[in-house]
CSV table of C-alpha atoms in Angstrom, one decimal:
chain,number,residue,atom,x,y,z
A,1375,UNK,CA,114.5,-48.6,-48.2
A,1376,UNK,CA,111.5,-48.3,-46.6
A,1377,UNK,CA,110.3,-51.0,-48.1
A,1378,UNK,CA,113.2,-53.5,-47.1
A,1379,UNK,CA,112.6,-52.6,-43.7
A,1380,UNK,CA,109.0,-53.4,-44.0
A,1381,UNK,CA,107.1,-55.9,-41.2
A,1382,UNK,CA,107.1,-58.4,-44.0
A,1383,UNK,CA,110.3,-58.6,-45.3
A,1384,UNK,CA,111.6,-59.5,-41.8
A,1385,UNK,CA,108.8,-61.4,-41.6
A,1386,UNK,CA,110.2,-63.4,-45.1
A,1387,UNK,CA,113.4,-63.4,-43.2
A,1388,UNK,CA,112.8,-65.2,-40.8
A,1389,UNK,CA,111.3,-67.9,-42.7
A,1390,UNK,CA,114.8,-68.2,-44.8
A,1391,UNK,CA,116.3,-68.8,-41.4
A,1392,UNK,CA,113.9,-71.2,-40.4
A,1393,UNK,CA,114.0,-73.0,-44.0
A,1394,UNK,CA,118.3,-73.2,-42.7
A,1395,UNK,CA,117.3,-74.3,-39.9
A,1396,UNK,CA,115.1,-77.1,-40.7
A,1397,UNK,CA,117.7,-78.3,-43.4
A,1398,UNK,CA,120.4,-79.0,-40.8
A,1399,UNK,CA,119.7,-82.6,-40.1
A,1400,UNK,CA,119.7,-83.2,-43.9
A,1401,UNK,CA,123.0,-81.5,-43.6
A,1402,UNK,CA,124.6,-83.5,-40.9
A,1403,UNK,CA,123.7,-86.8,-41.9
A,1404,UNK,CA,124.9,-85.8,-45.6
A,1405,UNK,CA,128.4,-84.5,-44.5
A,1406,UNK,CA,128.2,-88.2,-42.2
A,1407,UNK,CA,127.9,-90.0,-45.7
A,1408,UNK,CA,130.7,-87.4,-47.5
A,1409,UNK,CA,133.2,-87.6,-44.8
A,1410,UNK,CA,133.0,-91.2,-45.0
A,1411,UNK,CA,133.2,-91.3,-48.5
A,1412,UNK,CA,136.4,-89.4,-48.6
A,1413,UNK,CA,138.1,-91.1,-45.9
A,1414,UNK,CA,137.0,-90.5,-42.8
A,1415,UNK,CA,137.3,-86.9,-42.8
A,1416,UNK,CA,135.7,-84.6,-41.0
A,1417,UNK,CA,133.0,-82.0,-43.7
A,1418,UNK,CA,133.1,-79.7,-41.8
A,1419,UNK,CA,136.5,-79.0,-41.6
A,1420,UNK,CA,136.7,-78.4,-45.5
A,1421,UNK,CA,134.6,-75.8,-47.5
A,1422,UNK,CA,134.2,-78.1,-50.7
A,1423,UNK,CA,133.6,-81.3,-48.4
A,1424,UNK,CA,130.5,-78.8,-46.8
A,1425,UNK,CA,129.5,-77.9,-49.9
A,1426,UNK,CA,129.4,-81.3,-51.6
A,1427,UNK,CA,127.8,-82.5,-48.0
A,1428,UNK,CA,124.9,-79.5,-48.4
A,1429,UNK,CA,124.2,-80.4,-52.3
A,1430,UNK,CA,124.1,-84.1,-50.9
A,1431,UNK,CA,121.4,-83.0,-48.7
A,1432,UNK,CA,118.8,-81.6,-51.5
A,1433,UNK,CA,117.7,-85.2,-53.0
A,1434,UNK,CA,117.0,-86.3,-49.1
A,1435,UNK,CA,114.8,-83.0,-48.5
A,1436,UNK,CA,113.2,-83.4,-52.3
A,1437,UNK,CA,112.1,-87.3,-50.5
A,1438,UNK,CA,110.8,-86.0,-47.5
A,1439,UNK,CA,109.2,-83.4,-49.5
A,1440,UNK,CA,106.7,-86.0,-51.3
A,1441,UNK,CA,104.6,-86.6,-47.6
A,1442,UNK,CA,101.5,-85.3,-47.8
A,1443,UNK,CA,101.8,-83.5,-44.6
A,1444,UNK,CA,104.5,-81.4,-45.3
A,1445,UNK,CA,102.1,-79.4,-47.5
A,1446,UNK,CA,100.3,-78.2,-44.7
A,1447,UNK,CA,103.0,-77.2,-43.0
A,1448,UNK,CA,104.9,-75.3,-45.3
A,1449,UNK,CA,101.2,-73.5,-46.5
A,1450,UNK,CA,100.8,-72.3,-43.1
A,1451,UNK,CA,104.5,-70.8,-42.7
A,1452,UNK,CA,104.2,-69.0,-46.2
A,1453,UNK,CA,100.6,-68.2,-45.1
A,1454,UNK,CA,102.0,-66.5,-41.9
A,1455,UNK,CA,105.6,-65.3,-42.8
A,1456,UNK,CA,105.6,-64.6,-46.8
A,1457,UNK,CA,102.2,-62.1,-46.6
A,1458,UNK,CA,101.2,-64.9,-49.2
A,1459,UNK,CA,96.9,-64.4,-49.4
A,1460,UNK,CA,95.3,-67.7,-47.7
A,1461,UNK,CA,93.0,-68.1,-51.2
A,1462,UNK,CA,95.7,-69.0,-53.5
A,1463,UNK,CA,97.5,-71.2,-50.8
A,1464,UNK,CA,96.1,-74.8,-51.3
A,1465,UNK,CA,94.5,-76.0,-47.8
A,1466,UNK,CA,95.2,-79.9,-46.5
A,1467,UNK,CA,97.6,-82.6,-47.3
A,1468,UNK,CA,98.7,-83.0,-51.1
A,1469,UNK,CA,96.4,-86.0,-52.5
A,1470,UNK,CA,97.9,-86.3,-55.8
A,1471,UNK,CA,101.3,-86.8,-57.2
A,1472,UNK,CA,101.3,-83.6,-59.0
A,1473,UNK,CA,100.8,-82.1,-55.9
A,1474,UNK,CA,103.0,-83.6,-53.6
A,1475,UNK,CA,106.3,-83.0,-56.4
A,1476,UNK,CA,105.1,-79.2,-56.6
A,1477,UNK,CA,105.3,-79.7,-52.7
A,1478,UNK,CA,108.3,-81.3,-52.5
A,1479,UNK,CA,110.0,-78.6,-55.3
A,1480,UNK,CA,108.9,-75.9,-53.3
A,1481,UNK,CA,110.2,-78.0,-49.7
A,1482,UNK,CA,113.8,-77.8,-51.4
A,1483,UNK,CA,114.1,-74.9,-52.7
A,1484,UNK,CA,113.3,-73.4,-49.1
A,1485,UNK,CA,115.6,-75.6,-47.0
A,1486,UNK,CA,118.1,-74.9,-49.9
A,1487,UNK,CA,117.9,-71.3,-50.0
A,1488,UNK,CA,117.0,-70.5,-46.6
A,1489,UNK,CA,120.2,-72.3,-45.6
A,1490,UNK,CA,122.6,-70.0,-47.9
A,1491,UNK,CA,120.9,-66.7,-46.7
A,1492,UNK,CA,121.3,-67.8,-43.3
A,1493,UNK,CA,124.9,-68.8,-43.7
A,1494,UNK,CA,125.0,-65.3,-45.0
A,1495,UNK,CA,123.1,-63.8,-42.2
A,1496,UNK,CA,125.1,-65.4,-39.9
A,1497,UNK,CA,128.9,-65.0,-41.6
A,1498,UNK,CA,128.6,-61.5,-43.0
A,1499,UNK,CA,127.4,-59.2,-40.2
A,1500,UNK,CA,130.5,-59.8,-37.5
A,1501,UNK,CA,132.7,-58.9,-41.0
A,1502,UNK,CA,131.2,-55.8,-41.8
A,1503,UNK,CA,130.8,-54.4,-38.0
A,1504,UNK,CA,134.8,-55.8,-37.5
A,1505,UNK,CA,135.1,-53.3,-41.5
A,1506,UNK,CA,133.0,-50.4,-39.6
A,1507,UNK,CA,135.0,-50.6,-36.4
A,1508,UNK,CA,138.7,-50.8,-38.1
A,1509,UNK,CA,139.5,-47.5,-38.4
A,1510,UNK,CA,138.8,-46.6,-35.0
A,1511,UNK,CA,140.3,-49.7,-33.4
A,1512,UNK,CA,143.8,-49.8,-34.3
A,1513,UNK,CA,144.1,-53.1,-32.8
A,1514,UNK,CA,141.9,-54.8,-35.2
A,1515,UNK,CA,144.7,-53.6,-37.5
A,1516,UNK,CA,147.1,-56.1,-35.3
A,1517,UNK,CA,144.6,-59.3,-36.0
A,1518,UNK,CA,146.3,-61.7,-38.5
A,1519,UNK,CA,143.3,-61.8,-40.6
A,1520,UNK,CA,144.2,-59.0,-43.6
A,1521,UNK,CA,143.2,-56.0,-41.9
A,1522,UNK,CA,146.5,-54.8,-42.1
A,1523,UNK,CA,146.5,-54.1,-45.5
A,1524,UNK,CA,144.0,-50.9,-44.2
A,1525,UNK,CA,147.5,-49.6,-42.9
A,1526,UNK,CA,149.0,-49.2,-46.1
A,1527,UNK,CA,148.1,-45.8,-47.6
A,1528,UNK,CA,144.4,-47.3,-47.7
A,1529,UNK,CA,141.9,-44.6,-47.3
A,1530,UNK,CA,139.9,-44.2,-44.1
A,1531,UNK,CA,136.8,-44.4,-45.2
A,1532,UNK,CA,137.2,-47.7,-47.2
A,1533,UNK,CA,136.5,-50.2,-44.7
A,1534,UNK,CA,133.5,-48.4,-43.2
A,1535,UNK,CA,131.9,-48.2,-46.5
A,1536,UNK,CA,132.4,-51.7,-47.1
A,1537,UNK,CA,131.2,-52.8,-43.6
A,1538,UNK,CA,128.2,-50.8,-44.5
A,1539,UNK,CA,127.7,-52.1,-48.2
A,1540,UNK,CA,127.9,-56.0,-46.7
A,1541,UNK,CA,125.0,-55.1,-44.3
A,1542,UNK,CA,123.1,-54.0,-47.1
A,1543,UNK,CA,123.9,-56.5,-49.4
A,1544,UNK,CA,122.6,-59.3,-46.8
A,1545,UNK,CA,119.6,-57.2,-46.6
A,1546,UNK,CA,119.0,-56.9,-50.3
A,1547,UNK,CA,119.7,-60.5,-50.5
A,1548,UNK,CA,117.3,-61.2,-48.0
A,1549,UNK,CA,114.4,-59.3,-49.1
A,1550,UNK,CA,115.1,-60.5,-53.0
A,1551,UNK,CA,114.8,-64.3,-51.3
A,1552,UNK,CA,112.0,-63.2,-49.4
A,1553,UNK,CA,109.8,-61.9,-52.8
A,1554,UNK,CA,111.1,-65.0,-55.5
A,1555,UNK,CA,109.6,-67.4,-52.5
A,1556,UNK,CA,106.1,-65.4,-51.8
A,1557,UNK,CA,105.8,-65.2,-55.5
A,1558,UNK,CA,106.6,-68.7,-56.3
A,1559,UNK,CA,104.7,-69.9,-53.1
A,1560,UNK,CA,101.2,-69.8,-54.9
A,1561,UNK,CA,102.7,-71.4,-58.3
A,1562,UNK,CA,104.1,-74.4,-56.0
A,1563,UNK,CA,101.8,-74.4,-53.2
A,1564,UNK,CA,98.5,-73.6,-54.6
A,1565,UNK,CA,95.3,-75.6,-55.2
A,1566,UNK,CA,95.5,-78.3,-57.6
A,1567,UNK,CA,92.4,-79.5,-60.1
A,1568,UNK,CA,91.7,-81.9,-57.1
A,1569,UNK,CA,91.7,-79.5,-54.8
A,1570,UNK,CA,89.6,-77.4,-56.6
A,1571,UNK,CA,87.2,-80.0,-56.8
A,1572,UNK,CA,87.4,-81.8,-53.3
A,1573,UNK,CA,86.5,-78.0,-51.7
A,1574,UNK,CA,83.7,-77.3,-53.9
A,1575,UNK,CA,82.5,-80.8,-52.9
A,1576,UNK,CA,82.7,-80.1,-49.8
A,1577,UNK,CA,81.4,-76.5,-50.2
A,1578,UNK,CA,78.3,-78.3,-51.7
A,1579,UNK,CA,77.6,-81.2,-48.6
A,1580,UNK,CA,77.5,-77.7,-46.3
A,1581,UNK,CA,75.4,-76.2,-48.5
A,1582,UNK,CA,72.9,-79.4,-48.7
A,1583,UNK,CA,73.3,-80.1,-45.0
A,1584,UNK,CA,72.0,-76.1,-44.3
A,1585,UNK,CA,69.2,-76.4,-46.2
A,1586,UNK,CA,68.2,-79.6,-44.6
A,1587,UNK,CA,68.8,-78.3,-41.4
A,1588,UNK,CA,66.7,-75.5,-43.1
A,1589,UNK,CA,63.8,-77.5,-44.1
A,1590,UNK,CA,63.5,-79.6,-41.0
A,1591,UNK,CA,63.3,-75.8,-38.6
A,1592,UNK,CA,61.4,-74.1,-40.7
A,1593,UNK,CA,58.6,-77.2,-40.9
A,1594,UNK,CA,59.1,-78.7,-37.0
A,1595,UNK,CA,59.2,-75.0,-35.3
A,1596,UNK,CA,56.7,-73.1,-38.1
A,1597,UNK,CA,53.8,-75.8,-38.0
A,1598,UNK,CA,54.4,-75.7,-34.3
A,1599,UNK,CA,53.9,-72.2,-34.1
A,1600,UNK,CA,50.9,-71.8,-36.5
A,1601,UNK,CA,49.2,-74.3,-34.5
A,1602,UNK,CA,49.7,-72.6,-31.3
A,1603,UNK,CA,49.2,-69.5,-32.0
A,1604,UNK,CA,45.7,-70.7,-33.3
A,1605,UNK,CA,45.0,-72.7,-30.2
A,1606,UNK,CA,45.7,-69.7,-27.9
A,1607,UNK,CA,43.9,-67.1,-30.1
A,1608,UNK,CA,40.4,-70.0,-30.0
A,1609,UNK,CA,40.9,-70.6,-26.2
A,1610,UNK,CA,41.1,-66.8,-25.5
A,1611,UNK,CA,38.3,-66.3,-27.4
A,1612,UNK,CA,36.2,-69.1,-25.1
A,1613,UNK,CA,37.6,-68.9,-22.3
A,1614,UNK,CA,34.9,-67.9,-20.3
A,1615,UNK,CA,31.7,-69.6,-22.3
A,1616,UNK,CA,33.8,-72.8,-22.9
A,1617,UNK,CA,36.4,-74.3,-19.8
A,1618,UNK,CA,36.2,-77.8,-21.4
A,1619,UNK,CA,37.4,-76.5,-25.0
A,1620,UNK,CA,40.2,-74.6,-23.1
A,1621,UNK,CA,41.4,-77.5,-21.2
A,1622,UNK,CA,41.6,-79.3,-24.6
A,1623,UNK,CA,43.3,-76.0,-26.0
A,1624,UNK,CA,45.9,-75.9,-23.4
A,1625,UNK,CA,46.8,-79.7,-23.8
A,1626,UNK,CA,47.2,-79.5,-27.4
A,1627,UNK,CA,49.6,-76.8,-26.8
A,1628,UNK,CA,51.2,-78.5,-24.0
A,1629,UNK,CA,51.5,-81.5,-26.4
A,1630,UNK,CA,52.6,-79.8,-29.4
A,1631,UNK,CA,55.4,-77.6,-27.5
A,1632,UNK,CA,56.5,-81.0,-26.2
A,1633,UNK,CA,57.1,-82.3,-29.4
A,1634,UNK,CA,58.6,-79.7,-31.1
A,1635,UNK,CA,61.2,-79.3,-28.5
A,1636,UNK,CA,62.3,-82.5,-29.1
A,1637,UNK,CA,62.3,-82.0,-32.6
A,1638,UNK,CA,64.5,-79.0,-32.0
A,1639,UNK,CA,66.8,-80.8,-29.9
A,1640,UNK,CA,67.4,-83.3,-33.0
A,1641,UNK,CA,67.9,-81.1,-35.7
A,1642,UNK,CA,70.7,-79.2,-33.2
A,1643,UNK,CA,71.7,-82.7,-32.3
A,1644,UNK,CA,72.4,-82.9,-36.7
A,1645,UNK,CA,73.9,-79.4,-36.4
A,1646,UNK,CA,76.4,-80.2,-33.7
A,1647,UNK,CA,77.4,-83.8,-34.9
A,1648,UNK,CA,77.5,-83.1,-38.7
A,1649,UNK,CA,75.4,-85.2,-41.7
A,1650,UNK,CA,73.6,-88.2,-41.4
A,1651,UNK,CA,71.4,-89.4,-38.4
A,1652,UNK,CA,73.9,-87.7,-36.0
A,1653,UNK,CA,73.6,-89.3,-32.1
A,1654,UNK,CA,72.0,-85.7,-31.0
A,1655,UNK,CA,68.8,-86.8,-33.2
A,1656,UNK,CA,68.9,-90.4,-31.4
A,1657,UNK,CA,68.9,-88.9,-27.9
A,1658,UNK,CA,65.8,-86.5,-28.5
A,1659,UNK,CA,63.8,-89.2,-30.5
A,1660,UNK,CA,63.5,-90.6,-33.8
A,1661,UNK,CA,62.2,-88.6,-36.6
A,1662,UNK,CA,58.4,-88.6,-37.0
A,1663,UNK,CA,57.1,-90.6,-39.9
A,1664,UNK,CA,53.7,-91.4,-40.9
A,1665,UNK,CA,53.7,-94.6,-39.6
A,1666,UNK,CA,54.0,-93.5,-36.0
A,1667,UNK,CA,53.3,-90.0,-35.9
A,1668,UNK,CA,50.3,-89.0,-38.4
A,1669,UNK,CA,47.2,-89.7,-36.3
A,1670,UNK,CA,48.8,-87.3,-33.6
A,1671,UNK,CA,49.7,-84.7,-36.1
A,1672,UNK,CA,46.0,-84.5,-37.8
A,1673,UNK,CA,44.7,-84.5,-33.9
A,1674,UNK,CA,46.7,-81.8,-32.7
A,1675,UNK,CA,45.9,-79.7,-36.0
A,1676,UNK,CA,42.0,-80.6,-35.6
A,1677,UNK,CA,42.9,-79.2,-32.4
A,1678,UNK,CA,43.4,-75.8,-33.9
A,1679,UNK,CA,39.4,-75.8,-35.0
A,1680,UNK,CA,40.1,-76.7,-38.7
A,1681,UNK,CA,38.1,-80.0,-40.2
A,1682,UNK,CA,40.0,-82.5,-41.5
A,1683,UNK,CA,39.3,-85.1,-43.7
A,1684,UNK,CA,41.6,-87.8,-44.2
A,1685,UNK,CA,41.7,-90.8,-46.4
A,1686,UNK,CA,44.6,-93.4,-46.3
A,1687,UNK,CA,45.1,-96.5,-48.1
A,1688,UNK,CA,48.2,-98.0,-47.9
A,1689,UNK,CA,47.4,-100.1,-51.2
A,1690,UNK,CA,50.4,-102.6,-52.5
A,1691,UNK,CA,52.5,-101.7,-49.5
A,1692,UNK,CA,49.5,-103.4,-47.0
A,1693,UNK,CA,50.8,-101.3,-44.2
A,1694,UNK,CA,52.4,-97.7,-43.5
A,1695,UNK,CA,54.9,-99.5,-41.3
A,1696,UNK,CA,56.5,-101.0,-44.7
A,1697,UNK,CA,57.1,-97.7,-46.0
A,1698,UNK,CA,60.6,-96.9,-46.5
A,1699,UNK,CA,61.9,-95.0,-43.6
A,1700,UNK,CA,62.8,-92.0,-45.7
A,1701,UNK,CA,60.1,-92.0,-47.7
A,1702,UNK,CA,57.9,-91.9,-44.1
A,1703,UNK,CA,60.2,-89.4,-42.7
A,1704,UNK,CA,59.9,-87.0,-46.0
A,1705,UNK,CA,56.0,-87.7,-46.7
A,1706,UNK,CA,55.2,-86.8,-42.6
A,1707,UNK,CA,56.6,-83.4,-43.1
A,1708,UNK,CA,55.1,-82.8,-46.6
A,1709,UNK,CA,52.1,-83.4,-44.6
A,1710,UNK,CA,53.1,-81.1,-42.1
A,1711,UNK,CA,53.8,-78.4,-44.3
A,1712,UNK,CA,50.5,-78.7,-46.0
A,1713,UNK,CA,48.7,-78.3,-42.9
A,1714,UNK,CA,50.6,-75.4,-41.4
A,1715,UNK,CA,49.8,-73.3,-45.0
A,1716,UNK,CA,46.1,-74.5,-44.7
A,1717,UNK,CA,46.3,-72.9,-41.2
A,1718,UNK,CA,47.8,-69.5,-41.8
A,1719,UNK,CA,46.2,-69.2,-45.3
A,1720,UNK,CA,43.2,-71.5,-45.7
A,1721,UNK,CA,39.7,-71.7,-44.5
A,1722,UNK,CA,37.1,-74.5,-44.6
A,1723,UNK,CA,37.8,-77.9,-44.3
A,1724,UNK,CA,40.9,-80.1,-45.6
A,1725,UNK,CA,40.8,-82.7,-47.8
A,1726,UNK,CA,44.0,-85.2,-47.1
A,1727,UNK,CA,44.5,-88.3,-49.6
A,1728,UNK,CA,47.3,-90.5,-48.7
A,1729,UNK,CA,48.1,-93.5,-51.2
A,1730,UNK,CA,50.6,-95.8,-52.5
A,1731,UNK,CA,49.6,-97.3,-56.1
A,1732,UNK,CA,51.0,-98.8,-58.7
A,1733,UNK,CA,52.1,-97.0,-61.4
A,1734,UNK,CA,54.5,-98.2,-65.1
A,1735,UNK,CA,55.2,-101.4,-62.6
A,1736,UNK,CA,56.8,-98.9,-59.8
A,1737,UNK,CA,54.8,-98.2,-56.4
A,1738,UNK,CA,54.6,-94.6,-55.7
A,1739,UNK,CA,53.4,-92.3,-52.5
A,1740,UNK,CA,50.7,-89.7,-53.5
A,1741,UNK,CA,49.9,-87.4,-50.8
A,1742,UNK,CA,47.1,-84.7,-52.0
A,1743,UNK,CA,45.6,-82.0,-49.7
A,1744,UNK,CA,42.9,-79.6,-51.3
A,1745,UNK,CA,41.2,-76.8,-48.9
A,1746,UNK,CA,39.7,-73.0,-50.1
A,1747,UNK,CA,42.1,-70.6,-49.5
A,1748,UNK,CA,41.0,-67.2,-47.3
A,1749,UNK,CA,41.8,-64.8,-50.7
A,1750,UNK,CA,40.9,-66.0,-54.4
A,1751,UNK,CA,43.3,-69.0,-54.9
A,1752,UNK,CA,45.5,-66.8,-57.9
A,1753,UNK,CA,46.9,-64.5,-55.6
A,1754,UNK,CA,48.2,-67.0,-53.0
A,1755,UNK,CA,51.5,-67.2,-54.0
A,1756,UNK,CA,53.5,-70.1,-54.5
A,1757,UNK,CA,56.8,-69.3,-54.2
A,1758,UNK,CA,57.3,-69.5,-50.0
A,1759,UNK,CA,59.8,-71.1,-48.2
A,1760,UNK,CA,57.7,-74.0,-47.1
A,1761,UNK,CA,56.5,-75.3,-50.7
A,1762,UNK,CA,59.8,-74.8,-51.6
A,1763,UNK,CA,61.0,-76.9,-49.0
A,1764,UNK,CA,58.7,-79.8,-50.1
A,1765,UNK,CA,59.6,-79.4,-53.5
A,1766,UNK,CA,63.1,-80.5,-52.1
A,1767,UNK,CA,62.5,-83.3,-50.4
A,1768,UNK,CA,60.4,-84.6,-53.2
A,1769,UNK,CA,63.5,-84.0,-55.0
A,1770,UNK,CA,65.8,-85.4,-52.9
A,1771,UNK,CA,63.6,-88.9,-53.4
A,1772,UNK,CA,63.4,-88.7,-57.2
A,1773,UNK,CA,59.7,-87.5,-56.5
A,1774,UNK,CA,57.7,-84.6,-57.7
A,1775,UNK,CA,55.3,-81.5,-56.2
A,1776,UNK,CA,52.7,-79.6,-57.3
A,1777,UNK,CA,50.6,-76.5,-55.9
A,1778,UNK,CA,48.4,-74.2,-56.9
A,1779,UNK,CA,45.1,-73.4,-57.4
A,1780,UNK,CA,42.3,-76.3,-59.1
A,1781,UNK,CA,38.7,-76.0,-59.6
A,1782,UNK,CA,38.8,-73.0,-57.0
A,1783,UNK,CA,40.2,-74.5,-54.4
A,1784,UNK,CA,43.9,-75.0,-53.3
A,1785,UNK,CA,45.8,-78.1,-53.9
A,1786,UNK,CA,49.1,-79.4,-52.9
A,1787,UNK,CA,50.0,-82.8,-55.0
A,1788,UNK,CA,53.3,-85.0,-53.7
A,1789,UNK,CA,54.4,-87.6,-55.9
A,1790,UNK,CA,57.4,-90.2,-53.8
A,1791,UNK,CA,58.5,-93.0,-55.4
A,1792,UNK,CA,59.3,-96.5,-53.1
A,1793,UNK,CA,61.7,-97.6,-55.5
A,1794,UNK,CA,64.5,-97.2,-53.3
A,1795,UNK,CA,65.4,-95.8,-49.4
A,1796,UNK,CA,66.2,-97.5,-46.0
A,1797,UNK,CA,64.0,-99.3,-44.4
């Protein structure tokens, strides 16, 4: 009993009484079409007339049942009223036929049912109360409605005990309703193959836009830091023997800072606006590429007291500039990357190769950095979030990476092809 009186079987209640609710324009315009049909009577004033006019009034809620958006809707009420678990409630309008006639079965059978158990809850309770009262209100006796048969040797105790078992019959009823619906709501309401597949779709573009979101802080705001944390640490070290190597110091880091902060305010601009080249990224700048940005990149690492040597040839291409903009966008922070880990783990100088050749008729980029690493080139590890990061964005191009250690010195090898990207 406890049970029946539970939170969620009231709960389950009143979403029969809203399902009755919700069916009563079905109902009126059906008992329109019956009362017409038999005359010009009034439905209402005949129980089989209201009855035909309520079975009338299924088919017309099985039709508006088939909108997609009545899914929703009805997931949300089971969600909030039947104690049904949000997981195996199916989220979004109904895409597929299948769906929307599971939608539209379970649309029905709520309207149908919800409107008998209110009738119920709405005829039965003034009966039994009137049953309770009767042998304590001798004028209820009077009433030409079939009490009087109570005065004819009846027992006492009868009508009270019927009042009583009516009450808990409509409860009974009501809670039994309640359970068939939250049971049958995940059978008729729950995810579909499609659905199944459109969320893990879109589970998956989340997933790819946090790692590039990822990639892009973790290379922008880590290089940044490397480098300045290098600058400051040399200018410290000079500051009184050398003013005009501070200076130079303190505008690097003025520089760099700049530019990572607009950096930062792009890839929040991406986080805020969603995928793509979101208008958060256009108001803080254009991506760097190597077209545009390299010279100041290798300047403000040279900066940092590390020799760089760098060799470029554009080759088939003629000129950076006619680099696919991707392909500049992704190779820029490859570059990047490979500078900051020849910064926090390298010494000596740093050999950077940047070329475009031809290779089985297709032009490819091939970026190669080679510098000694600070420890004995096996136990730098390759398995940090940076590498793995350009392993990525190779991959995202079709491309390929390699790192690790060659002829005792460290070399990171980036393979892009141009067969394809925006310009």
């Amino acid at each position: 009993m406890r049970r029946v009186a539970s939170s969620r079987v009231r709960l389950s209640w009143v979403h029969l009484i809203l399902g009755g609710a919700l069916l009563m324009p079905y109902f009126l315009l059906a008992q329109v079409a019956v009362g017409a049909y038999g005359g010009g009577v009034n439905a209402l004033d005949s129980l089989p007339l209201s009855f035909a006019a309520y079975v009338a009034a299924l088919p017309l809620i099985a039709a508006t049942g088939l909108f997609g958006l009545v899914r929703p809707m009805s997931v949300a009420a089971a969600r909030a009223l039947c104690g049904v678990p949000g997981d195996r409630l199916a989220e979004g309008p109904a895409r597929t036929w299948a769906a929307r006639w599971r939608t539209s079965a379970w649309w029905t059978l709520h309207l149908g049912v919800g409107a008998l158990v209110s009738g119920i809850s709405l005829a039965v309770p003034p009966m039994a109360v009137v049953l309770i009262a009767l042998p304590f209100v001798s004028a209820l006796r009077e009433l030409p409605l079939g009490f009087g048969w109570f005065n004819t040797g009846a027992e006492p105790y009868v009508a009270p005990v019927l009042g009583i078992g009516l009450l808990a019959g409509v409860v009974l009823c009501a809670a039994g309703t309640g359970a068939l619906l939250a049971r049958l709501a995940p059978v008729l309401l729950g995810p579909t193959a499609a659905d199944r597949l459109a969320a893990a779709e879109e589970r998956a573009a989340d997933l790819a836009v946090r790692g590039r979101l990822a990639r892009e802080l973790h290379d922008a705001v880590g290089h940044a830091l490397s480098a300045v944390t290098l600058q400051a640490s040399a200018a410290r070290r000079v500051l009184d023997s050398d003013p005009g190597f501070v200076r130079e110091a303190l505008a690097a880091i003025e520089d760099t800072t700049r530019r990572t902060v607009g950096e930062l305010d792009a890839v929040l601009g991406l986080l805020r606006e969603g995928d793509g080249v979101a208008a958060g990224a256009g108001a803080a700048g254009p991506a760097p590429t190597l077209a545009a940005d390299l010279d100041g990149l290798l300047d403000r690492s040279r900066a940092c007291g590390i020799l760089i040597t760098a060799r470029q040839d554009p080759g088939p291409v003629g000129d950076w500039g006619r680099l696919p903009a991707i392909t500049s966008r992704e190779g820029y922070r490859i570059v990047q990357e490979g500078l900051s880990n020849a910064l926090r783990h390298g010494e000596g100088p740093v050999d950077l190769r940047i070329l475009v050749r031809m290779r089985g008729g297709h032009e490819e980029l091939e970026i190669t950095m080679t510098n000694d690493p600070a420890t004995a080139p096996e136990s730098r590890t390759t398995g940090g979030r940076g590498l793995r990061g350009v392993a990525e964005r190779a991959a995202l191009l079709g491309g390929r990476v390699e790192a690790g250690p060659r002829e005792g010195s460290w070399q990171l090898r980036a393979v892009l092809p141009l067969g394809g990207g925006p310009r």
